[in-house]
Coordinates of C-alpha atoms and ligand atoms in Angstrom, one line a residue:
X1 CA 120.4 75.4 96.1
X2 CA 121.5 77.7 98.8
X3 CA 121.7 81.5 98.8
X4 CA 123.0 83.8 101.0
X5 CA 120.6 87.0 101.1
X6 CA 121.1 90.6 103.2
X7 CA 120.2 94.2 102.4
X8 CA 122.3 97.3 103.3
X9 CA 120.9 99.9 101.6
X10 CA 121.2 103.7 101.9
X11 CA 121.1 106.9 99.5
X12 CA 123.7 109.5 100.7
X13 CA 123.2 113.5 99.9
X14 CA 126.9 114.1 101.0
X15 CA 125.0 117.9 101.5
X16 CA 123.0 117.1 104.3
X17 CA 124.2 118.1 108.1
X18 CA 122.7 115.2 109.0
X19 CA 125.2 111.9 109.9
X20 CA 123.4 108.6 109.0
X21 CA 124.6 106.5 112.5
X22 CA 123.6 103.8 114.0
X23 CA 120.8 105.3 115.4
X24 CA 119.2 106.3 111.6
X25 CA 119.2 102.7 111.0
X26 CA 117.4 101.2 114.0
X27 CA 114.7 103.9 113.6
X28 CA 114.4 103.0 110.2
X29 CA 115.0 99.3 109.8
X30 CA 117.8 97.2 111.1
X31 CA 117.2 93.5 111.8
X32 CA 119.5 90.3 111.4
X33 CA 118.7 86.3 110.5
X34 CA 115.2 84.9 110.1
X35 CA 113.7 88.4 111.0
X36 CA 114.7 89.5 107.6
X37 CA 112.8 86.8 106.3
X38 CA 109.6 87.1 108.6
X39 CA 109.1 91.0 108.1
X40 CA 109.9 91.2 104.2
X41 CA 108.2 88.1 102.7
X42 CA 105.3 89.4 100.7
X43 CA 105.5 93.0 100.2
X44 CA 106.4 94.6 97.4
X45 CA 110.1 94.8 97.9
X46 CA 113.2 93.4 96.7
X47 CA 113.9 91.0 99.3
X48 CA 110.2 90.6 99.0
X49 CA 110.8 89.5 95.3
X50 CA 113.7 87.5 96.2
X51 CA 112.1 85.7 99.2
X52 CA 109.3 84.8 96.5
X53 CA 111.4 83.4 94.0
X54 CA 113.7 81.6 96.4
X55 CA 110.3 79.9 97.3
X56 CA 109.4 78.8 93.3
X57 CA 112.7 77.9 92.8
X58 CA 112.9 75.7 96.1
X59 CA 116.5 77.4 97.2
X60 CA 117.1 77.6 100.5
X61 CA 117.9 80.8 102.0
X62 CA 120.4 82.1 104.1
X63 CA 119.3 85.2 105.6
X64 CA 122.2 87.6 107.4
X65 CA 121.8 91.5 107.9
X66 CA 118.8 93.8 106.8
X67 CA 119.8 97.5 106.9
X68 CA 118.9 100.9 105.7
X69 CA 118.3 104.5 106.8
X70 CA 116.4 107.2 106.0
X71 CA 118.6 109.3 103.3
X72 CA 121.1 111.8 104.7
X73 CA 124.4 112.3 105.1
X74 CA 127.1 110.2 105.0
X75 CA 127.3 107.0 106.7
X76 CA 128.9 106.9 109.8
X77 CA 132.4 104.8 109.3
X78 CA 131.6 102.5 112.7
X79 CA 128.2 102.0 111.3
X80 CA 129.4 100.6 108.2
X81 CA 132.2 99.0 109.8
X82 CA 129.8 96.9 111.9
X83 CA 127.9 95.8 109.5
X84 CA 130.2 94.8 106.8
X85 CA 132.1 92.4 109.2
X86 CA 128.5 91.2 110.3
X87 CA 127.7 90.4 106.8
X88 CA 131.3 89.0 106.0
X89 CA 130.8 86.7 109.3
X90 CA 127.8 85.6 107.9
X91 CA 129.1 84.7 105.0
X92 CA 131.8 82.6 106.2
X93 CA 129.4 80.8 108.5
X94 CA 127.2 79.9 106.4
X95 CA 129.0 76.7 104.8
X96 CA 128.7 75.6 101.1
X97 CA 126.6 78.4 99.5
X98 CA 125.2 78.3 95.6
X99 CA 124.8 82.3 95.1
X100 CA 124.8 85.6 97.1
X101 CA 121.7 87.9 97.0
X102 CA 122.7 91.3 97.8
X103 CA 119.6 94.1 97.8
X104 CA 121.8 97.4 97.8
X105 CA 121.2 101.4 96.9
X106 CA 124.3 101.9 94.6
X107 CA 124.6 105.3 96.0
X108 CA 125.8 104.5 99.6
X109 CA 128.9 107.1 100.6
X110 CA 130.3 106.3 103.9
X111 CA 132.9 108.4 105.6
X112 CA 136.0 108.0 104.2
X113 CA 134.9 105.4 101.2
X114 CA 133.1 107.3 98.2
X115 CA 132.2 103.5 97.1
X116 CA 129.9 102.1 99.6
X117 CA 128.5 99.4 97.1
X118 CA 131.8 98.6 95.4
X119 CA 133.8 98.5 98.9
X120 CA 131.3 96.0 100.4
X121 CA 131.2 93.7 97.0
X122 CA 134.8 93.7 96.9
X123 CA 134.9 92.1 100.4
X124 CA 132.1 90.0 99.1
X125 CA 133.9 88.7 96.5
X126 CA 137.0 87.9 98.1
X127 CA 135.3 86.1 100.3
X128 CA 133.3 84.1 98.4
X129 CA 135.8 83.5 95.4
X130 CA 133.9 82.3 92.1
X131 CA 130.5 82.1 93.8
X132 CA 127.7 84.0 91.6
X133 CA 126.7 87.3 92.8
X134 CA 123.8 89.3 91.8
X135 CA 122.3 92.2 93.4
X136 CA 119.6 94.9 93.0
X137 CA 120.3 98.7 92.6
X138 CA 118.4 101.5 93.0
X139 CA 117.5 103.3 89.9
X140 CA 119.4 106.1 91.8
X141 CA 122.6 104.1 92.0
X142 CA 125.7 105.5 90.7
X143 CA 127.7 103.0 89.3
X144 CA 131.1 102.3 89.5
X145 CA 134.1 100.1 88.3
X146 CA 134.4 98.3 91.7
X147 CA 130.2 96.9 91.4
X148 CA 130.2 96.0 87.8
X149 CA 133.6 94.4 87.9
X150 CA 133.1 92.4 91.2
X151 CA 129.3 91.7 91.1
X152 CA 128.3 89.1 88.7
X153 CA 124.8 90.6 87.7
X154 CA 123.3 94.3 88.3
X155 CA 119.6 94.5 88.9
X156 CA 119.0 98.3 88.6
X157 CA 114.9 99.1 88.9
X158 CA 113.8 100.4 85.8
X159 CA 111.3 102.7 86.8
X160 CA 110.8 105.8 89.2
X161 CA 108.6 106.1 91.0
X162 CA 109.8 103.1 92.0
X163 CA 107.1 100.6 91.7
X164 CA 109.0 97.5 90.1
X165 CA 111.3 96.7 93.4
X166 CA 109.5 93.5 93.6
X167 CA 110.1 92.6 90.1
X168 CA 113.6 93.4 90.2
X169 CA 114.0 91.0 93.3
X170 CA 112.7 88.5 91.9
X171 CA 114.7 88.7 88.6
X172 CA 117.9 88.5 90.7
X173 CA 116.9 85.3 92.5
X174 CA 115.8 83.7 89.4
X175 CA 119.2 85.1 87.2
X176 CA 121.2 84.0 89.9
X177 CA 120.2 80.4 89.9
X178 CA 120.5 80.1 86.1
X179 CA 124.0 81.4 86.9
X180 CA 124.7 79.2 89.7
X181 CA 123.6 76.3 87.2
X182 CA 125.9 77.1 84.7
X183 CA 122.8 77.5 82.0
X184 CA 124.1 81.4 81.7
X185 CA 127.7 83.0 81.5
X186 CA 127.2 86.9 81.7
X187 CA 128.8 89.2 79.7
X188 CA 128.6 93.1 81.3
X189 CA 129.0 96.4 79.6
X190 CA 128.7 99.8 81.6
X191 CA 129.0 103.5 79.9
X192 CA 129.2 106.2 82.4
X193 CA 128.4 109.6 79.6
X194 CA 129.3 112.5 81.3
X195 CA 125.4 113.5 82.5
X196 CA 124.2 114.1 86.3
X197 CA 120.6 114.7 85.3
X198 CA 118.4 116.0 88.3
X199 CA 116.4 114.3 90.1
X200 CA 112.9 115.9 88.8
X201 CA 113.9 115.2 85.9
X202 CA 114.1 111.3 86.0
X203 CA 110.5 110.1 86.2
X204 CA 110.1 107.4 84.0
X205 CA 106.3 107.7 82.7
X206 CA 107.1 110.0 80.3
X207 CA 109.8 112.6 79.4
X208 CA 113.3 111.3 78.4
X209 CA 114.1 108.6 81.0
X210 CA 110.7 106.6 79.4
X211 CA 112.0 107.0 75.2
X212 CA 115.3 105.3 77.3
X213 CA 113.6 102.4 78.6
X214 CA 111.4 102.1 75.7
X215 CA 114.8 101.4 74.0
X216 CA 116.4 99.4 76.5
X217 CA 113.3 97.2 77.3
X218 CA 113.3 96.3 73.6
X219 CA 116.6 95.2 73.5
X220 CA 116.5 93.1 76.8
X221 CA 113.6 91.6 74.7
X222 CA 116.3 90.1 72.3
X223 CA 117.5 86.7 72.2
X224 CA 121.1 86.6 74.5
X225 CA 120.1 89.7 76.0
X226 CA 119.8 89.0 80.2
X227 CA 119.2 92.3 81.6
X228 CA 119.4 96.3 80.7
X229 CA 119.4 98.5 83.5
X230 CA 119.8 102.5 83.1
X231 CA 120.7 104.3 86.1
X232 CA 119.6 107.8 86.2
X233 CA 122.0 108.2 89.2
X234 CA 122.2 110.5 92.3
X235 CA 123.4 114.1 91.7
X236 CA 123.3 114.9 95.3
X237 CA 125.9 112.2 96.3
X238 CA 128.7 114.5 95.1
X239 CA 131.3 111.5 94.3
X240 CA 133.4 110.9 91.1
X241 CA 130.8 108.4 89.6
X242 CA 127.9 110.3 90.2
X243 CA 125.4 110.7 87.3
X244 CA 123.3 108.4 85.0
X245 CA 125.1 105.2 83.9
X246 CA 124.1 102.3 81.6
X247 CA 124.7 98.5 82.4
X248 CA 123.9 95.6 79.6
X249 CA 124.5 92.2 80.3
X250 CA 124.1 89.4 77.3
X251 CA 124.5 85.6 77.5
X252 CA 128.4 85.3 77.0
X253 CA 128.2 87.8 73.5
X254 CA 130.4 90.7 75.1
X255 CA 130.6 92.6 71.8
X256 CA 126.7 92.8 71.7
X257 CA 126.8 93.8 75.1
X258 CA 129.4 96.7 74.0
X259 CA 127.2 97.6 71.4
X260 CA 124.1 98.2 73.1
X261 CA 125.5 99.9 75.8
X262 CA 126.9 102.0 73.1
X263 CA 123.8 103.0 71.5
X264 CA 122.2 103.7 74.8
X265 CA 125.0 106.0 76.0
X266 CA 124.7 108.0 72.9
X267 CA 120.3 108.5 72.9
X268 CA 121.0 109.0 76.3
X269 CA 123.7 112.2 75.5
X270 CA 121.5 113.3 72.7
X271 CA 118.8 113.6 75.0
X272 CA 120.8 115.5 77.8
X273 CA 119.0 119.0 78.2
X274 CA 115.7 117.2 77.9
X275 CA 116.0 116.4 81.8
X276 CA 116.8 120.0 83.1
X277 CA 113.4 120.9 85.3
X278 CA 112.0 124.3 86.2
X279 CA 108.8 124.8 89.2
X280 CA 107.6 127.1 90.1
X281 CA 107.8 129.5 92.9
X282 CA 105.8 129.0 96.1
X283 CA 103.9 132.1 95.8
X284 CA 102.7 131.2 92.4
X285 CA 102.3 127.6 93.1
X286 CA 100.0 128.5 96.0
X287 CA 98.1 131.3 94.2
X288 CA 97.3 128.7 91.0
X289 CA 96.4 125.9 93.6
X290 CA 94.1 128.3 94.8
X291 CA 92.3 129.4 91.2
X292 CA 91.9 125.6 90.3
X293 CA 88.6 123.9 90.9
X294 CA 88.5 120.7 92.6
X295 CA 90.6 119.0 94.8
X296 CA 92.7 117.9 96.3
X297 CA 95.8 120.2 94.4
X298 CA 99.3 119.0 95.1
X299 CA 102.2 121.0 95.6
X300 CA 104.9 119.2 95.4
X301 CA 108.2 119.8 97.3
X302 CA 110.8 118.3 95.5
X303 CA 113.5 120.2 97.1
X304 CA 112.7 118.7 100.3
X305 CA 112.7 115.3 99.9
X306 CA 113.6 113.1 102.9
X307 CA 113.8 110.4 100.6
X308 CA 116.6 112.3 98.5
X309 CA 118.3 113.3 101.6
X310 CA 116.7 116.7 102.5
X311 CA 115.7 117.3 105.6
X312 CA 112.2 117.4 105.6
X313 CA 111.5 120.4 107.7
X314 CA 111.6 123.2 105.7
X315 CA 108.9 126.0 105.7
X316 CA 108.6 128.0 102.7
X317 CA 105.3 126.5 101.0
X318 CA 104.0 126.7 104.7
X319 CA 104.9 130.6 105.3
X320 CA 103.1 131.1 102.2
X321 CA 99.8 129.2 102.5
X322 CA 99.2 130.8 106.2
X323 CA 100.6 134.3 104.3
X324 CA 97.3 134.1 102.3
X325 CA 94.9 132.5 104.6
X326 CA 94.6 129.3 102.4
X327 CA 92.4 126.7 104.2
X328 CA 91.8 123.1 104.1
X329 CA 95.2 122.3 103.7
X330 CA 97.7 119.6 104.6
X331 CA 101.3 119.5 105.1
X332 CA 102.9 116.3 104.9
X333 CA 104.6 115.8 106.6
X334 CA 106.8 118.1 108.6
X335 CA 109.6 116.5 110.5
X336 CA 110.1 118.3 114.0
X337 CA 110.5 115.6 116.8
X338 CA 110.4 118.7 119.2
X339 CA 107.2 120.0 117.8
X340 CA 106.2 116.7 118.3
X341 CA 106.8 116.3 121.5
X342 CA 105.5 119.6 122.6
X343 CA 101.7 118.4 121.1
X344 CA 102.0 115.2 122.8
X345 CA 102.9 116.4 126.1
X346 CA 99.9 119.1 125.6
X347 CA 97.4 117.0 124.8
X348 CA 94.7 116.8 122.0
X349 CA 92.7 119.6 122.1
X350 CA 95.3 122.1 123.2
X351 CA 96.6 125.2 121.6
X352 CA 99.5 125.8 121.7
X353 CA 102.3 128.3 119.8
X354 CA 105.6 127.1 118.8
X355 CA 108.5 127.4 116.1
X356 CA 108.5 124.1 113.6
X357 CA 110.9 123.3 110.9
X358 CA 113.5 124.6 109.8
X359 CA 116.2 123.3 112.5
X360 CA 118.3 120.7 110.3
X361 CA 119.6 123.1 108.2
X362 CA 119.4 127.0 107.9
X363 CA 120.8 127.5 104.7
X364 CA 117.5 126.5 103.1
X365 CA 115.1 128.7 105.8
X366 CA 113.9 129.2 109.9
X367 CA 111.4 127.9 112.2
X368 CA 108.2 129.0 111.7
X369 CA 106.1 129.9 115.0
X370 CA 102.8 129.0 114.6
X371 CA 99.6 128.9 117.3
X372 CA 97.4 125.8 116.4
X373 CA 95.2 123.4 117.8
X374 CA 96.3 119.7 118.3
X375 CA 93.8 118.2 116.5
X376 CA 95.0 114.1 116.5
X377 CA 97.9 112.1 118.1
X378 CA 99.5 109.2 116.9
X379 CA 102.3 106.8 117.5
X380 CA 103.4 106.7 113.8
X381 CA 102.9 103.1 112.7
X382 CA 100.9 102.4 109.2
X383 CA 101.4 100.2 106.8
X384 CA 102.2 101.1 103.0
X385 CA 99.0 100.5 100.8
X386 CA 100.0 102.1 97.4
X387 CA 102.2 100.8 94.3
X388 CA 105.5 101.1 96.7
X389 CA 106.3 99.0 99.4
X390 CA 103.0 97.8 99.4
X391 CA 102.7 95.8 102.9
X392 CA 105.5 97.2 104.6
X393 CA 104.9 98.7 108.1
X394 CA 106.3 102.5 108.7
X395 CA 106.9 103.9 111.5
X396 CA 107.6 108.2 111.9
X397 CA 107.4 108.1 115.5
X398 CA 105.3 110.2 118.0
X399 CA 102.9 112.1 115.1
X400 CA 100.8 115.2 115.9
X401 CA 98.4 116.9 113.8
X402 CA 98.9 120.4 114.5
X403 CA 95.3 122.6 113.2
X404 CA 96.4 126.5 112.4
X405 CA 93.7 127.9 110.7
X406 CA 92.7 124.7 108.9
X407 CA 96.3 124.6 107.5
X408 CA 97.1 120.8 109.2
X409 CA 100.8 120.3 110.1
X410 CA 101.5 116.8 110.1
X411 CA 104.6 116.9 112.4
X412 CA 106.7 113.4 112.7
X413 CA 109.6 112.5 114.6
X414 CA 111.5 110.1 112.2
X415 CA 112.4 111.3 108.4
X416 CA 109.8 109.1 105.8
X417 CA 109.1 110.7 102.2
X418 CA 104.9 111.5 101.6
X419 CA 104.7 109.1 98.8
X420 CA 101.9 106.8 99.8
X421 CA 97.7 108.7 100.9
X422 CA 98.6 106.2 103.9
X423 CA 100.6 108.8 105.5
X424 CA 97.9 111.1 105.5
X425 CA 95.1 108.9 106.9
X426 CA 96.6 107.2 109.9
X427 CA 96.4 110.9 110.9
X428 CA 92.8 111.1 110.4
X429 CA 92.6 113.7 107.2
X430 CA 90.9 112.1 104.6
X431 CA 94.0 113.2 101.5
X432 CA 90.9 113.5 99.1
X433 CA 88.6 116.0 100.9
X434 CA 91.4 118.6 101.1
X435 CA 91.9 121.4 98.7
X436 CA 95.8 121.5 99.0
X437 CA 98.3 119.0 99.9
X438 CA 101.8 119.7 100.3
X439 CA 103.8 116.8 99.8
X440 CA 107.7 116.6 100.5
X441 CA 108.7 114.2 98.1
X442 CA 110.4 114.7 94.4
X443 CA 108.7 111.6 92.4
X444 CA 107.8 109.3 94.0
X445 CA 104.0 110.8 95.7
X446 CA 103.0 110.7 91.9
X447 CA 102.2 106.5 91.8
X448 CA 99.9 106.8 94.3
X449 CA 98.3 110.8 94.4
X450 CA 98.5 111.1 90.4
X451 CA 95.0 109.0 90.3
X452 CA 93.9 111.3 93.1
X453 CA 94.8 114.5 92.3
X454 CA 92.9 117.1 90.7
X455 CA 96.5 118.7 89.7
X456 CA 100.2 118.4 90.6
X457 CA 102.1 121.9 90.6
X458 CA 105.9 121.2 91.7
X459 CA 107.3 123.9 93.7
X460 CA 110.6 125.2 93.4
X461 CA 111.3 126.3 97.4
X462 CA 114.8 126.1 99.0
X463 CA 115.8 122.5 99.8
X464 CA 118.4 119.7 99.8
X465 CA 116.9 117.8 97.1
X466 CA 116.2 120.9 95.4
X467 CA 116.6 119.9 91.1
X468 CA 118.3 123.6 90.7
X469 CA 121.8 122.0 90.8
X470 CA 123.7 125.6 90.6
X471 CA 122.5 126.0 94.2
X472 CA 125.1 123.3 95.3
X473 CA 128.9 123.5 95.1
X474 CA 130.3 120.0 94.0
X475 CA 133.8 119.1 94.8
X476 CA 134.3 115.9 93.9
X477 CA 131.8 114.8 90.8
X478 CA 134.5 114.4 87.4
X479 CA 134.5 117.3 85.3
X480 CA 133.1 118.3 83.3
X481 CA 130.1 117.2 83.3
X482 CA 126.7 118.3 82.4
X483 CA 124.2 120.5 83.3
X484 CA 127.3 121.8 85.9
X485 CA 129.5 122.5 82.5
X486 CA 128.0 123.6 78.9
X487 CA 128.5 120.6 76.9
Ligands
LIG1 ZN1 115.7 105.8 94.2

């Protein structure tokens, strides 16, 4: 068999300043043909999984356009312009085809389309006509008429962090070739209950999201059942479809597929306030880091979260912990390519005072000037070594370690979540031997630090990614819908 494979994949906060160009996506990753299948084979990825099960099942694949961008803003229309027609021109290239893997986000906005994903499979299917399509979603995606009707399966990841991207890659291939034999006719289902639960809310080892996919993963169990995915969706893509869906698909039984999708909807509803989220503030967060024994103590901050689409550079937590004269601390990571810069061109060992942060967006807070020491310099390259992405190189640009009074500011010049200890020790600061870490992620941190950490406080600080949804005015999300109306 023959498949066609390419990735575009982005997760737009349609909050943040920041436009996702061209630019975002070659600092990030952005590669074409049998690079795709050089720098993704083996890590624990979807086109990872795909490029793995392509291999079992002796397919042949046709590799086209690998794509995606740090979260932020909306995509640029040229951007996605570009690479749609790349990907289309692929496609008709690439002669008599079996299947189409597609590795998407599900919540890609681009300027002027709300749809990214249902836009781009749309074109897909047109021009491929009956040719089976199956894709893989984030868990984040939020589902829409346009992917469910066009695609022929939805992979969404069932868990978050997300540590089964592999598995879910994999599944596609494999689905897609018993589709592409004729051994399986899907059958789809989606419910779309009006629910945009926040994003600190979604973790799936425990809390409502896991009594979810306790009940979906039994029923995928069933005999004619071929996959369950629950999206917990995006609330900070402020589109119509925004929110948590459900997709069931069944061996060619479209009322079973109706009915389970049914009876997940309606746990789902009953268990709506259960994902509403409270932290706490960064004064108490620091103090209580601060009274605990042992380290290291993380603070999270989740409203900050490049990898939701916030920008990474705020400075609340950081005011705070040099307010009290905390010590051995890290922040990671701060991103301020200026700040950056400025340590490079001074040198290790240098002092030097400077603002940091707080540039992308002052809504959520100012610069903070600081006078450190520039303790290590780096070029930003390490490879992923926890449950996600495991084997994937990063790369965050020109990195400094700025020392003010043993509060360490890791300052990077491209946006890149703190979800894997690797992004503390190519920097030289052992994650372990520090009595507070501040990392800028909303979930995700907790697969790798959870087995590290003496405790985990989330922090409620100002931010783009922040779970408080009343501090965002949607426009465009259907109505009503809740927690944004009583229901
Ligand atoms: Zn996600």
């Amino acid at each position: 068999m023959r498949f066609f494979v390419a990735m575009l994949s982005h997760e737009t906060n349609t909050f943040s300043p920041i436009r996702t160009d061209r630019a975002q996506f070659e600092a990030h990753d952005l590669r074409y043909g049998g690079e795709l299948l050089e720098t993704y084979r083996g890590t624990g990825t979807c086109l990872g999984g795909m490029i793995a099960a392509a291999t079992e099942l002796n397919a042949a694949l046709v590799p086209s356009l690998a794509a995606t961008a740090s979260p932020a803003g909306r995509v640029a229309k040229e951007f996605y312009a570009e690479a749609r027609d790349r990907l289309l021109a692929d496609l008709r290239a690439a002669g008599q085809l079996d299947g189409v893997l597609l590795d998407l986000h599900g919540a890609m906005v681009v300027e002027g389309i709300d749809d990214g994903e249902g836009d781009l499979l749309r074109a897909v299917r047109a021009a491929v006509g009956a040719t089976p399509i199956a894709v893989t979603l984030d868990f984040h995606g939020n589902i829409t008429r346009a992917m469910v009707e066009t695609a022929t399966l939805l992979h969404g990841y069932k868990t978050y962090p997300h540590v089964d991207m592999r598995a879910r890659g994999h599944e596609a291939a494999t689905r897609l070739a018993e589709a592409a034999a004729g051994r399986i006719r899907p059958a789809v289902a989606w419910r779309q209950p009006p629910m945009l639960p926040p994003i600190a809310g979604q973790l799936t080892t425990r809390g409502p999201m896991r009594r979810l996919y306790d009940l979906a993963d039994a029923m995928e169990a069933r005999t004619g059942v071929l996959t369950v995915s629950i999206f917990a969706g995006f609330p900070l893509a402020d589109i119509h479809d925004a929110g948590l869906s459900i997709y069931v698909a069944t061996n060619g039984d479209q009322a079973l597929a109706e009915r389970l999708a049914d009876e997940l909807a309606a746990a789902a509803w009953d268990l709506r306030r259960e994902f509403l989220h409270t932290a706490l503030s960064p004064k108490d967060a620091v103090a209580r880091a601060l009274a605990l024994d042992g380290r290291p103590v993380v603070l999270a901050d989740i409203a900050d979260n490049t990898g939701g689409g916030a920008g990474g550079d705020t400075t609340e937590i950081l005011r705070e912990l040099l307010r009290v004269g905390a010590r051995s601390a890290t922040v990671a990571c701060l991103w301020d390519p200026e700040a950056a810069a400025a340590c490079v061109a001074a040198g290790v060992g240098a002092t030097l005072t400077l603002p940091v942060g707080g540039k992308v967006d002052p809504v959520h807070g100012a610069p903070l000037t600081v006078t450190g020491r520039v303790r290590t310099l780096s070029d930003g390259r390490f490879v992923y070594k926890g449950p996600m992405m495991r084997g994937l190189e990063a790369r965050v640009g020109p990195t400094a370690v700025l020392d003010v009074n043993d509060v360490k500011l890791i300052l990077i010049s491209q946006r890149r979540q703190a979800l894997d200890p690797e992004m503390i020790r190519f920097v030289g600061i052992d994650p372990t031997a520090e009595k507070i870490l501040v990392l800028k992620s909303s979930i995700h941190y907790r697969a790798a630090f959870e087995p590290l950490a003496r405790a985990i406080l989330e922090v409620d600080a100002p931010g783009l990614s922040s779970s408080n949804l009343g501090r965002f005015a949607f426009t465009r999300v259907r109505r009503p819908i809740f927690p944004l109306d009583e229901l």
